[in-house]
Amino acid sequence: MNRILITGGAGFIGSNFVHYMLQRFPEAQLVNLDALTYAGNLENLADIASDPRHRFVHGDIRDAALVNRLFDEFDFDTVVHFAAESHVDRSITEPELFLTTNVVGTQTLLEAAKRHWKIAPDDKYSREYRPGVRYLQVSTDEVYGALGREGKFTETTPISPNSPYSASKAGADLVVRAYHETFGLPVSITRCSNNYGPYQFPEKLIPLMIHNCQTDQPLPVYGDGMQIRDWLYVEDHCSAIATVLEKGRPGEVYNIGGNNEKANIEIVKLIIHSLGKSEDLIKYVKDRPGHDRRYAIDNGKITSELGWKPAYTFEDGMAKTIAWYMEHTEWMEHITSGAYQSYYQKMYG
Ligand code: NAD
Ligand code: TYD
């Protein structure tokens, strides 16, 4: 794990991962490939702009020539694939983009990794790869679909995605699996629950509610607000990925979660009270079509097999997160001016 291609490293989790790796793995050389869509933001990387261990490349994961050139130039031994269209609400209005970025983009990276890492790339029966190489697919618990009141997702829960976003992530996971089964490519798949923390784009629940609270705008809660998500502080997701890279068995799926189930409305009220605002800001709006009711992760495999555990309680993680957004109002202002305004108008009217 010395020369790592990180895709989507200007987005929320990817940029946190870049910071995490530079702190915890000082030997690692990182190349960060990101197309800078609306969700990619170089301000997330401003503090490490002059760090020689991190190289930013502006480009698209679907550009096979570029991806192959990067493999030739940097001789990666590891790929950590974050780049994706990641927002469920946008997938309802633009499903095609989700399929091309999330499925075709993943296949482009897998093909380049196979070509560069296979000892005999032209022998279709050979399954021998350079030692120590690994492709890690950052996936999501949403591929499992929705739960009722009871139970949790395990790695053997059938894939049953409900939104175009989760369907595209599930499709990508299946292509990753096929590259392992057919070609023997050493892969890992991680499926994490909802993340929160610094640098998250304010289209997602927690930063959107913090921003709207700060600016005294209505807080749009979908349906009855009783949908449940299993929240994990982003740094814990990063440490779990690093653990899978170091210790995960090739071809395996690892669920990542911290046993933190919360109803949306609880989170909204926690943010309101932390910022000293009034619950009158809450505005119940029409529900999201096909809205998954509940997600919950059984993290038994990664905790018992690999010894990973989260470092942050929900209370600590939320306190850190709210403090970060309070201290970075300029970061938020830059994002919420311009194109964000028209997205917000279209989405919430
Ligand atoms: P994000 O939307 O904040 O960031 C995505 C990044 O990918 C952006 O920087 C964007 O510019 C880049 N990108 C998009 N299309 C690209 C392309 N064609 N080529 C190159 N770069 C491209 O997303 P996030 O929340 O940081 O999620 C990262 C990954 O983690 C995704 O794969 C997502 O499915 C997965 N995930 C997210 C969560 C969560 O709660 N946010 C939970 C589990 C898994
Ligand atoms: P989100 O952050 O979009 O993540 P995901 O849909 O991938 O879980 O949404 C988290 C939950 O919050 C989900 O149940 C939808 C809900 N939600 C609202 O109620 N209002 C909002 O404005 C947003 C963005 C989300």
GROMACS .gro file of C-alpha atoms and ligand atoms in nm:
model
  418
    1MET     CA    1   0.000   0.000   0.000
    2ASN     CA    2   0.255   0.260  -0.115
    3ARG     CA    3   0.130   0.404  -0.444
    4ILE     CA    4  -0.242   0.455  -0.419
    5LEU     CA    5  -0.490   0.574  -0.679
    6ILE     CA    6  -0.777   0.741  -0.495
    7THR     CA    7  -1.075   0.832  -0.712
    8GLY     CA    8  -1.325   1.096  -0.603
    9GLY     CA    9  -1.080   1.240  -0.352
   10ALA     CA   10  -1.218   1.593  -0.386
   11GLY     CA   11  -1.559   1.480  -0.258
   12PHE     CA   12  -1.677   1.432   0.098
   13ILE     CA   13  -1.543   1.091   0.203
   14GLY     CA   14  -1.258   1.084  -0.049
   15SER     CA   15  -1.109   1.411   0.079
   16ASN     CA   16  -1.139   1.289   0.438
   17PHE     CA   17  -0.962   0.970   0.330
   18VAL     CA   18  -0.678   1.165   0.165
   19HIS     CA   19  -0.627   1.358   0.490
   20TYR     CA   20  -0.648   1.038   0.692
   21MET     CA   21  -0.391   0.857   0.479
   22LEU     CA   22  -0.141   1.145   0.483
   23GLN     CA   23  -0.160   1.150   0.862
   24ARG     CA   24  -0.156   0.775   0.930
   25PHE     CA   25   0.052   0.638   0.643
   26PRO     CA   26   0.335   0.890   0.590
   27GLU     CA   27   0.507   0.665   0.334
   28ALA     CA   28   0.208   0.651   0.099
   29GLN     CA   29   0.210   0.837  -0.234
   30LEU     CA   30  -0.143   0.937  -0.333
   31VAL     CA   31  -0.278   1.022  -0.676
   32ASN     CA   32  -0.625   1.171  -0.655
   33LEU     CA   33  -0.834   1.143  -0.974
   34ASP     CA   34  -1.150   1.353  -0.963
   35ALA     CA   35  -1.371   1.506  -1.234
   36LEU     CA   36  -1.472   1.796  -1.005
   37THR     CA   37  -1.844   1.759  -1.061
   38TYR     CA   38  -2.072   1.981  -0.851
   39ALA     CA   39  -1.975   1.755  -0.555
   40GLY     CA   40  -1.598   1.779  -0.601
   41ASN     CA   41  -1.433   2.074  -0.430
   42LEU     CA   42  -1.063   2.159  -0.428
   43GLU     CA   43  -1.121   2.366  -0.114
   44ASN     CA   44  -1.152   2.029   0.063
   45LEU     CA   45  -0.784   1.975  -0.018
   46ALA     CA   46  -0.654   2.332   0.021
   47ASP     CA   47  -0.456   2.262   0.338
   48ILE     CA   48  -0.254   1.984   0.170
   49ALA     CA   49  -0.205   2.159  -0.166
   50SER     CA   50   0.172   2.172  -0.124
   51ASP     CA   51   0.218   1.822   0.020
   52PRO     CA   52   0.443   1.634  -0.226
   53ARG     CA   53   0.285   1.300  -0.127
   54HIS     CA   54  -0.048   1.401  -0.284
   55ARG     CA   55  -0.098   1.467  -0.655
   56PHE     CA   56  -0.435   1.590  -0.783
   57VAL     CA   57  -0.539   1.492  -1.138
   58HIS     CA   58  -0.847   1.652  -1.289
   59GLY     CA   59  -1.016   1.383  -1.499
   60ASP     CA   60  -1.295   1.134  -1.546
   61ILE     CA   61  -1.283   0.770  -1.431
   62ARG     CA   62  -1.463   0.675  -1.755
   63ASP     CA   63  -1.165   0.802  -1.957
   64ALA     CA   64  -0.982   0.471  -2.012
   65ALA     CA   65  -0.683   0.632  -2.187
   66LEU     CA   66  -0.626   0.866  -1.895
   67VAL     CA   67  -0.668   0.592  -1.635
   68ASN     CA   68  -0.419   0.366  -1.819
   69ARG     CA   69  -0.173   0.654  -1.852
   70LEU     CA   70  -0.190   0.711  -1.477
   71PHE     CA   71  -0.125   0.341  -1.409
   72ASP     CA   72   0.178   0.356  -1.644
   73GLU     CA   73   0.315   0.672  -1.488
   74PHE     CA   74   0.260   0.598  -1.118
   75ASP     CA   75   0.268   0.218  -1.105
   76PHE     CA   76  -0.009   0.195  -0.845
   77ASP     CA   77  -0.028  -0.103  -0.612
   78THR     CA   78  -0.364   0.000  -0.465
   79VAL     CA   79  -0.687   0.155  -0.594
   80VAL     CA   80  -0.947   0.298  -0.358
   81HIS     CA   81  -1.253   0.385  -0.563
   82PHE     CA   82  -1.480   0.652  -0.413
   83ALA     CA   83  -1.577   0.850  -0.725
   84ALA     CA   84  -1.950   0.826  -0.787
   85GLU     CA   85  -2.270   1.012  -0.827
   86SER     CA   86  -2.382   0.976  -0.467
   87HIS     CA   87  -2.712   1.153  -0.402
   88VAL     CA   88  -3.038   0.955  -0.406
   89ASP     CA   89  -3.256   1.258  -0.485
   90ARG     CA   90  -3.045   1.346  -0.790
   91SER     CA   91  -3.063   0.983  -0.908
   92ILE     CA   92  -3.440   1.018  -0.926
   93THR     CA   93  -3.409   1.303  -1.176
   94GLU     CA   94  -3.093   1.189  -1.363
   95PRO     CA   95  -3.068   0.807  -1.348
   96GLU     CA   96  -2.857   0.771  -1.664
   97LEU     CA   97  -2.565   0.969  -1.525
   98PHE     CA   98  -2.560   0.737  -1.224
   99LEU     CA   99  -2.532   0.429  -1.442
  100THR     CA  100  -2.252   0.559  -1.660
  101THR     CA  101  -2.042   0.705  -1.376
  102ASN     CA  102  -2.103   0.437  -1.118
  103VAL     CA  103  -2.111   0.122  -1.333
  104VAL     CA  104  -1.908   0.205  -1.646
  105GLY     CA  105  -1.660   0.413  -1.443
  106THR     CA  106  -1.600   0.119  -1.210
  107GLN     CA  107  -1.548  -0.122  -1.499
  108THR     CA  108  -1.294   0.116  -1.657
  109LEU     CA  109  -1.087   0.115  -1.337
  110LEU     CA  110  -1.113  -0.263  -1.295
  111GLU     CA  111  -0.998  -0.322  -1.651
  112ALA     CA  112  -0.696  -0.093  -1.607
  113ALA     CA  113  -0.606  -0.262  -1.276
  114LYS     CA  114  -0.632  -0.607  -1.436
  115ARG     CA  115  -0.421  -0.506  -1.733
  116HIS     CA  116  -0.146  -0.350  -1.525
  117TRP     CA  117  -0.135  -0.595  -1.237
  118LYS     CA  118  -0.174  -0.930  -1.413
  119ILE     CA  119   0.157  -1.110  -1.462
  120ALA     CA  120   0.049  -1.242  -1.805
  121PRO     CA  121  -0.210  -0.988  -1.919
  122ASP     CA  122  -0.277  -1.158  -2.253
  123ASP     CA  123  -0.332  -1.506  -2.109
  124LYS     CA  124  -0.703  -1.532  -2.037
  125TYR     CA  125  -0.657  -1.840  -1.816
  126SER     CA  126  -0.387  -1.689  -1.596
  127ARG     CA  127  -0.499  -1.569  -1.252
  128GLU     CA  128  -0.158  -1.457  -1.126
  129TYR     CA  129  -0.113  -1.098  -1.012
  130ARG     CA  130   0.174  -0.893  -0.880
  131PRO     CA  131   0.209  -0.948  -0.504
  132GLY     CA  132   0.048  -0.695  -0.273
  133VAL     CA  133  -0.193  -0.532  -0.520
  134ARG     CA  134  -0.551  -0.457  -0.418
  135TYR     CA  135  -0.857  -0.287  -0.570
  136LEU     CA  136  -1.103  -0.160  -0.309
  137GLN     CA  137  -1.459  -0.069  -0.408
  138VAL     CA  138  -1.624   0.178  -0.173
  139SER     CA  139  -1.985   0.070  -0.173
  140THR     CA  140  -2.288   0.136   0.042
  141ASP     CA  141  -2.539  -0.044   0.264
  142GLU     CA  142  -2.809   0.093   0.031
  143VAL     CA  143  -2.743  -0.196  -0.212
  144TYR     CA  144  -2.927  -0.423   0.035
  145GLY     CA  145  -3.252  -0.227   0.002
  146ALA     CA  146  -3.468  -0.140   0.302
  147LEU     CA  147  -3.526  -0.314   0.637
  148GLY     CA  148  -3.845  -0.341   0.840
  149ARG     CA  149  -3.842  -0.276   1.215
  150GLU     CA  150  -3.620  -0.575   1.293
  151GLY     CA  151  -3.289  -0.715   1.170
  152LYS     CA  152  -2.967  -0.577   1.023
  153PHE     CA  153  -2.782  -0.607   0.695
  154THR     CA  154  -2.512  -0.874   0.692
  155GLU     CA  155  -2.273  -0.941   0.404
  156THR     CA  156  -2.499  -1.225   0.292
  157THR     CA  157  -2.820  -1.021   0.282
  158PRO     CA  158  -2.948  -1.037  -0.077
  159ILE     CA  159  -2.879  -0.732  -0.293
  160SER     CA  160  -3.213  -0.554  -0.343
  161PRO     CA  161  -3.159  -0.188  -0.433
  162ASN     CA  162  -3.457   0.048  -0.458
  163SER     CA  163  -3.326   0.377  -0.602
  164PRO     CA  164  -3.136   0.440  -0.925
  165TYR     CA  165  -2.841   0.539  -0.702
  166SER     CA  166  -2.839   0.215  -0.505
  167ALA     CA  167  -2.907   0.011  -0.820
  168SER     CA  168  -2.603   0.167  -0.988
  169LYS     CA  169  -2.386   0.096  -0.682
  170ALA     CA  170  -2.516  -0.262  -0.670
  171GLY     CA  171  -2.441  -0.301  -1.042
  172ALA     CA  172  -2.087  -0.178  -0.980
  173ASP     CA  173  -2.043  -0.425  -0.691
  174LEU     CA  174  -2.148  -0.711  -0.917
  175VAL     CA  175  -1.895  -0.609  -1.181
  176VAL     CA  176  -1.624  -0.598  -0.912
  177ARG     CA  177  -1.728  -0.946  -0.800
  178ALA     CA  178  -1.715  -1.070  -1.161
  179TYR     CA  179  -1.358  -0.938  -1.205
  180HIS     CA  180  -1.261  -1.138  -0.898
  181GLU     CA  181  -1.443  -1.457  -0.998
  182THR     CA  182  -1.354  -1.454  -1.369
  183PHE     CA  183  -1.010  -1.293  -1.372
  184GLY     CA  184  -0.890  -1.351  -1.014
  185LEU     CA  185  -0.836  -0.976  -0.956
  186PRO     CA  186  -0.764  -0.917  -0.584
  187VAL     CA  187  -1.058  -0.699  -0.482
  188SER     CA  188  -1.235  -0.592  -0.164
  189ILE     CA  189  -1.582  -0.442  -0.136
  190THR     CA  190  -1.682  -0.230   0.163
  191ARG     CA  191  -2.045  -0.142   0.232
  192CYS     CA  192  -2.078   0.142   0.478
  193SER     CA  193  -2.379   0.305   0.638
  194ASN     CA  194  -2.454   0.680   0.619
  195ASN     CA  195  -2.153   0.901   0.690
  196TYR     CA  196  -2.139   1.247   0.843
  197GLY     CA  197  -1.857   1.490   0.919
  198PRO     CA  198  -1.651   1.774   0.766
  199TYR     CA  199  -1.662   1.856   0.392
  200GLN     CA  200  -2.001   1.693   0.322
  201PHE     CA  201  -2.196   1.864   0.044
  202PRO     CA  202  -2.508   2.033   0.185
  203GLU     CA  203  -2.751   1.835  -0.027
  204LYS     CA  204  -2.725   1.556   0.233
  205LEU     CA  205  -2.932   1.554   0.551
  206ILE     CA  206  -2.686   1.664   0.821
  207PRO     CA  207  -2.498   1.951   0.649
  208LEU     CA  208  -2.822   2.070   0.486
  209MET     CA  209  -2.995   2.094   0.824
  210ILE     CA  210  -2.694   2.263   0.987
  211HIS     CA  211  -2.674   2.518   0.706
  212ASN     CA  212  -3.048   2.589   0.704
  213CYS     CA  213  -3.051   2.624   1.083
  214GLN     CA  214  -2.756   2.864   1.073
  215THR     CA  215  -2.934   3.076   0.812
  216ASP     CA  216  -3.284   3.045   0.968
  217GLN     CA  217  -3.433   2.869   0.667
  218PRO     CA  218  -3.701   2.596   0.688
  219LEU     CA  219  -3.573   2.243   0.758
  220PRO     CA  220  -3.733   2.012   0.496
  221VAL     CA  221  -3.815   1.676   0.658
  222TYR     CA  222  -3.938   1.412   0.414
  223GLY     CA  223  -4.263   1.231   0.500
  224ASP     CA  224  -4.304   1.163   0.873
  225GLY     CA  225  -3.930   1.195   0.949
  226MET     CA  226  -3.928   0.846   1.105
  227GLN     CA  227  -3.698   0.688   0.846
  228ILE     CA  228  -3.395   0.536   1.015
  229ARG     CA  229  -3.031   0.557   0.908
  230ASP     CA  230  -2.727   0.406   1.083
  231TRP     CA  231  -2.480   0.695   1.115
  232LEU     CA  232  -2.100   0.673   1.118
  233TYR     CA  233  -1.847   0.954   1.163
  234VAL     CA  234  -1.648   0.981   0.838
  235GLU     CA  235  -1.307   0.927   1.000
  236ASP     CA  236  -1.430   0.589   1.126
  237HIS     CA  237  -1.521   0.497   0.768
  238CYS     CA  238  -1.166   0.595   0.662
  239SER     CA  239  -1.007   0.383   0.935
  240ALA     CA  240  -1.226   0.088   0.833
  241ILE     CA  241  -1.115   0.117   0.469
  242ALA     CA  242  -0.749   0.132   0.575
  243THR     CA  243  -0.809  -0.178   0.790
  244VAL     CA  244  -0.961  -0.368   0.496
  245LEU     CA  245  -0.666  -0.265   0.277
  246GLU     CA  246  -0.422  -0.397   0.534
  247LYS     CA  247  -0.597  -0.710   0.654
  248GLY     CA  248  -0.902  -0.787   0.437
  249ARG     CA  249  -0.915  -1.116   0.250
  250PRO     CA  250  -0.935  -1.077  -0.132
  251GLY     CA  251  -1.280  -1.130  -0.279
  252GLU     CA  252  -1.460  -1.050   0.047
  253VAL     CA  253  -1.730  -0.798   0.129
  254TYR     CA  254  -1.707  -0.609   0.459
  255ASN     CA  255  -1.998  -0.414   0.606
  256ILE     CA  256  -1.899  -0.100   0.798
  257GLY     CA  257  -2.117   0.063   1.062
  258GLY     CA  258  -2.112   0.182   1.420
  259ASN     CA  259  -2.451   0.070   1.560
  260ASN     CA  260  -2.597   0.419   1.556
  261GLU     CA  261  -2.954   0.399   1.435
  262LYS     CA  262  -3.139   0.728   1.447
  263ALA     CA  263  -3.467   0.852   1.302
  264ASN     CA  264  -3.420   1.155   1.077
  265ILE     CA  265  -3.636   1.374   1.298
  266GLU     CA  266  -3.416   1.298   1.603
  267ILE     CA  267  -3.113   1.424   1.412
  268VAL     CA  268  -3.293   1.736   1.294
  269LYS     CA  269  -3.400   1.815   1.651
  270LEU     CA  270  -3.049   1.752   1.784
  271ILE     CA  271  -2.909   2.003   1.534
  272ILE     CA  272  -3.180   2.259   1.618
  273HIS     CA  273  -3.109   2.233   1.990
  274SER     CA  274  -2.731   2.236   1.948
  275LEU     CA  275  -2.757   2.561   1.751
  276GLY     CA  276  -3.009   2.714   1.994
  277LYS     CA  277  -3.284   2.744   1.731
  278SER     CA  278  -3.658   2.672   1.740
  279GLU     CA  279  -3.836   2.355   1.627
  280ASP     CA  280  -4.070   2.589   1.437
  281LEU     CA  281  -3.808   2.577   1.160
  282ILE     CA  282  -3.911   2.214   1.084
  283LYS     CA  283  -4.115   2.185   0.766
  284TYR     CA  284  -4.258   1.842   0.677
  285VAL     CA  285  -4.248   1.805   0.297
  286LYS     CA  286  -4.362   1.546   0.048
  287ASP     CA  287  -4.178   1.215   0.086
  288ARG     CA  288  -3.903   1.097  -0.151
  289PRO     CA  289  -4.040   0.841  -0.404
  290GLY     CA  290  -3.933   0.485  -0.313
  291HIS     CA  291  -3.789   0.614   0.017
  292ASP     CA  292  -3.611   0.333   0.207
  293ARG     CA  293  -3.754   0.312   0.558
  294ARG     CA  294  -3.467   0.173   0.758
  295TYR     CA  295  -3.098   0.082   0.720
  296ALA     CA  296  -2.893  -0.092   0.988
  297ILE     CA  297  -2.553  -0.259   0.961
  298ASP     CA  298  -2.436  -0.574   1.134
  299ASN     CA  299  -2.063  -0.497   1.170
  300GLY     CA  300  -1.975  -0.838   1.321
  301LYS     CA  301  -1.751  -0.949   1.035
  302ILE     CA  302  -1.516  -0.648   1.023
  303THR     CA  303  -1.498  -0.618   1.402
  304SER     CA  304  -1.434  -0.987   1.472
  305GLU     CA  305  -1.223  -1.081   1.167
  306LEU     CA  306  -1.021  -0.763   1.121
  307GLY     CA  307  -1.036  -0.607   1.469
  308TRP     CA  308  -1.175  -0.272   1.350
  309LYS     CA  309  -1.395  -0.062   1.571
  310PRO     CA  310  -1.525   0.294   1.548
  311ALA     CA  311  -1.344   0.555   1.757
  312TYR     CA  312  -1.629   0.809   1.782
  313THR     CA  313  -1.962   0.791   1.962
  314PHE     CA  314  -2.250   0.956   1.780
  315GLU     CA  315  -2.256   1.237   2.038
  316ASP     CA  316  -1.883   1.312   1.995
  317GLY     CA  317  -1.901   1.286   1.617
  318MET     CA  318  -2.199   1.519   1.594
  319ALA     CA  319  -2.040   1.772   1.830
  320LYS     CA  320  -1.722   1.774   1.618
  321THR     CA  321  -1.925   1.800   1.298
  322ILE     CA  322  -2.143   2.088   1.412
  323ALA     CA  323  -1.835   2.271   1.544
  324TRP     CA  324  -1.659   2.219   1.209
  325TYR     CA  325  -1.947   2.371   1.010
  326MET     CA  326  -1.969   2.663   1.256
  327GLU     CA  327  -1.597   2.729   1.203
  328HIS     CA  328  -1.609   2.692   0.824
  329THR     CA  329  -1.889   2.925   0.723
  330GLU     CA  330  -1.681   3.051   0.429
  331TRP     CA  331  -1.650   2.695   0.289
  332MET     CA  332  -2.028   2.664   0.312
  333GLU     CA  333  -2.088   3.009   0.158
  334HIS     CA  334  -1.876   2.924  -0.146
  335ILE     CA  335  -2.075   2.606  -0.204
  336THR     CA  336  -2.421   2.744  -0.142
  337SER     CA  337  -2.383   3.039  -0.378
  338GLY     CA  338  -2.431   2.990  -0.751
  339ALA     CA  339  -2.545   2.652  -0.884
  340TYR     CA  340  -2.654   2.526  -0.543
  341GLN     CA  341  -2.927   2.790  -0.536
  342SER     CA  342  -3.091   2.661  -0.853
  343TYR     CA  343  -3.063   2.298  -0.733
  344TYR     CA  344  -3.228   2.396  -0.406
  345GLN     CA  345  -3.510   2.584  -0.581
  346LYS     CA  346  -3.575   2.289  -0.812
  347MET     CA  347  -3.566   2.037  -0.529
  348TYR     CA  348  -3.749   2.218  -0.249
  349GLY     CA  349  -3.930   2.492  -0.440
  350NAD     P1  350  -1.948   1.288  -0.305
  350NAD     O1  351  -2.064   1.305  -0.397
  350NAD     O2  352  -1.926   1.386  -0.196
  350NAD     O3  353  -1.812   1.282  -0.390
  350NAD     C1  354  -1.802   1.215  -0.510
  350NAD     C2  355  -1.674   1.261  -0.580
  350NAD     O4  356  -1.662   1.186  -0.702
  350NAD     C3  357  -1.675   1.408  -0.617
  350NAD     O5  358  -1.553   1.468  -0.581
  350NAD     C4  359  -1.693   1.407  -0.769
  350NAD     O6  360  -1.631   1.518  -0.834
  350NAD     C5  361  -1.626   1.276  -0.805
  350NAD     N1  362  -1.675   1.221  -0.933
  350NAD     C6  363  -1.804   1.205  -0.973
  350NAD     N2  364  -1.809   1.154  -1.098
  350NAD     C7  365  -1.680   1.136  -1.136
  350NAD     C8  366  -1.619   1.084  -1.254
  350NAD     N3  367  -1.693   1.043  -1.357
  350NAD     N4  368  -1.484   1.078  -1.261
  350NAD     C9  369  -1.408   1.121  -1.156
  350NAD     N5  370  -1.460   1.171  -1.042
  350NAD    C10  371  -1.595   1.179  -1.032
  350NAD     O7  372  -1.964   1.140  -0.248
  350NAD     P2  373  -1.927   1.081  -0.104
  350NAD     O8  374  -2.041   1.100  -0.013
  350NAD     O9  375  -1.793   1.129  -0.066
  350NAD    O10  376  -1.922   0.925  -0.140
  350NAD    C11  377  -1.801   0.866  -0.187
  350NAD    C12  378  -1.826   0.719  -0.211
  350NAD    O11  379  -1.870   0.656  -0.091
  350NAD    C13  380  -1.935   0.692  -0.315
  350NAD    O12  381  -1.894   0.583  -0.395
  350NAD    C14  382  -2.058   0.655  -0.232
  350NAD    O13  383  -2.142   0.567  -0.301
  350NAD    C15  384  -1.992   0.586  -0.113
  350NAD     N6  385  -2.066   0.593   0.013
  350NAD    C16  386  -2.112   0.713   0.061
  350NAD    C17  387  -2.178   0.717   0.184
  350NAD    C18  388  -2.225   0.849   0.240
  350NAD    O14  389  -2.293   0.849   0.344
  350NAD     N7  390  -2.194   0.963   0.182
  350NAD    C19  391  -2.199   0.600   0.256
  350NAD    C20  392  -2.150   0.479   0.205
  350NAD    C21  393  -2.083   0.477   0.083
  351TYD     P1  394  -2.941   1.159   0.264
  351TYD     O1  395  -2.845   1.239   0.347
  351TYD     O2  396  -2.980   1.210   0.129
  351TYD     O3  397  -2.881   1.011   0.255
  351TYD     P2  398  -2.951   0.874   0.198
  351TYD     O4  399  -3.075   0.908   0.127
  351TYD     O5  400  -2.844   0.822   0.109
  351TYD     O6  401  -2.972   0.790   0.321
  351TYD     O7  402  -3.074   1.140   0.348
  351TYD     C1  403  -3.073   1.082   0.479
  351TYD     C2  404  -3.215   1.072   0.524
  351TYD     O8  405  -3.268   1.204   0.543
  351TYD     C3  406  -3.308   1.005   0.422
  351TYD     O9  407  -3.404   0.926   0.492
  351TYD     C4  408  -3.377   1.122   0.353
  351TYD     C5  409  -3.384   1.226   0.463
  351TYD     N1  410  -3.382   1.367   0.417
  351TYD     C6  411  -3.482   1.456   0.458
  351TYD    O10  412  -3.575   1.419   0.532
  351TYD     N2  413  -3.475   1.585   0.412
  351TYD     C7  414  -3.377   1.630   0.329
  351TYD    O11  415  -3.378   1.749   0.289
  351TYD     C8  416  -3.273   1.537   0.292
  351TYD     C9  417  -3.162   1.580   0.201
  351TYD    C10  418  -3.280   1.408   0.338
   0.00000   0.00000   0.00000
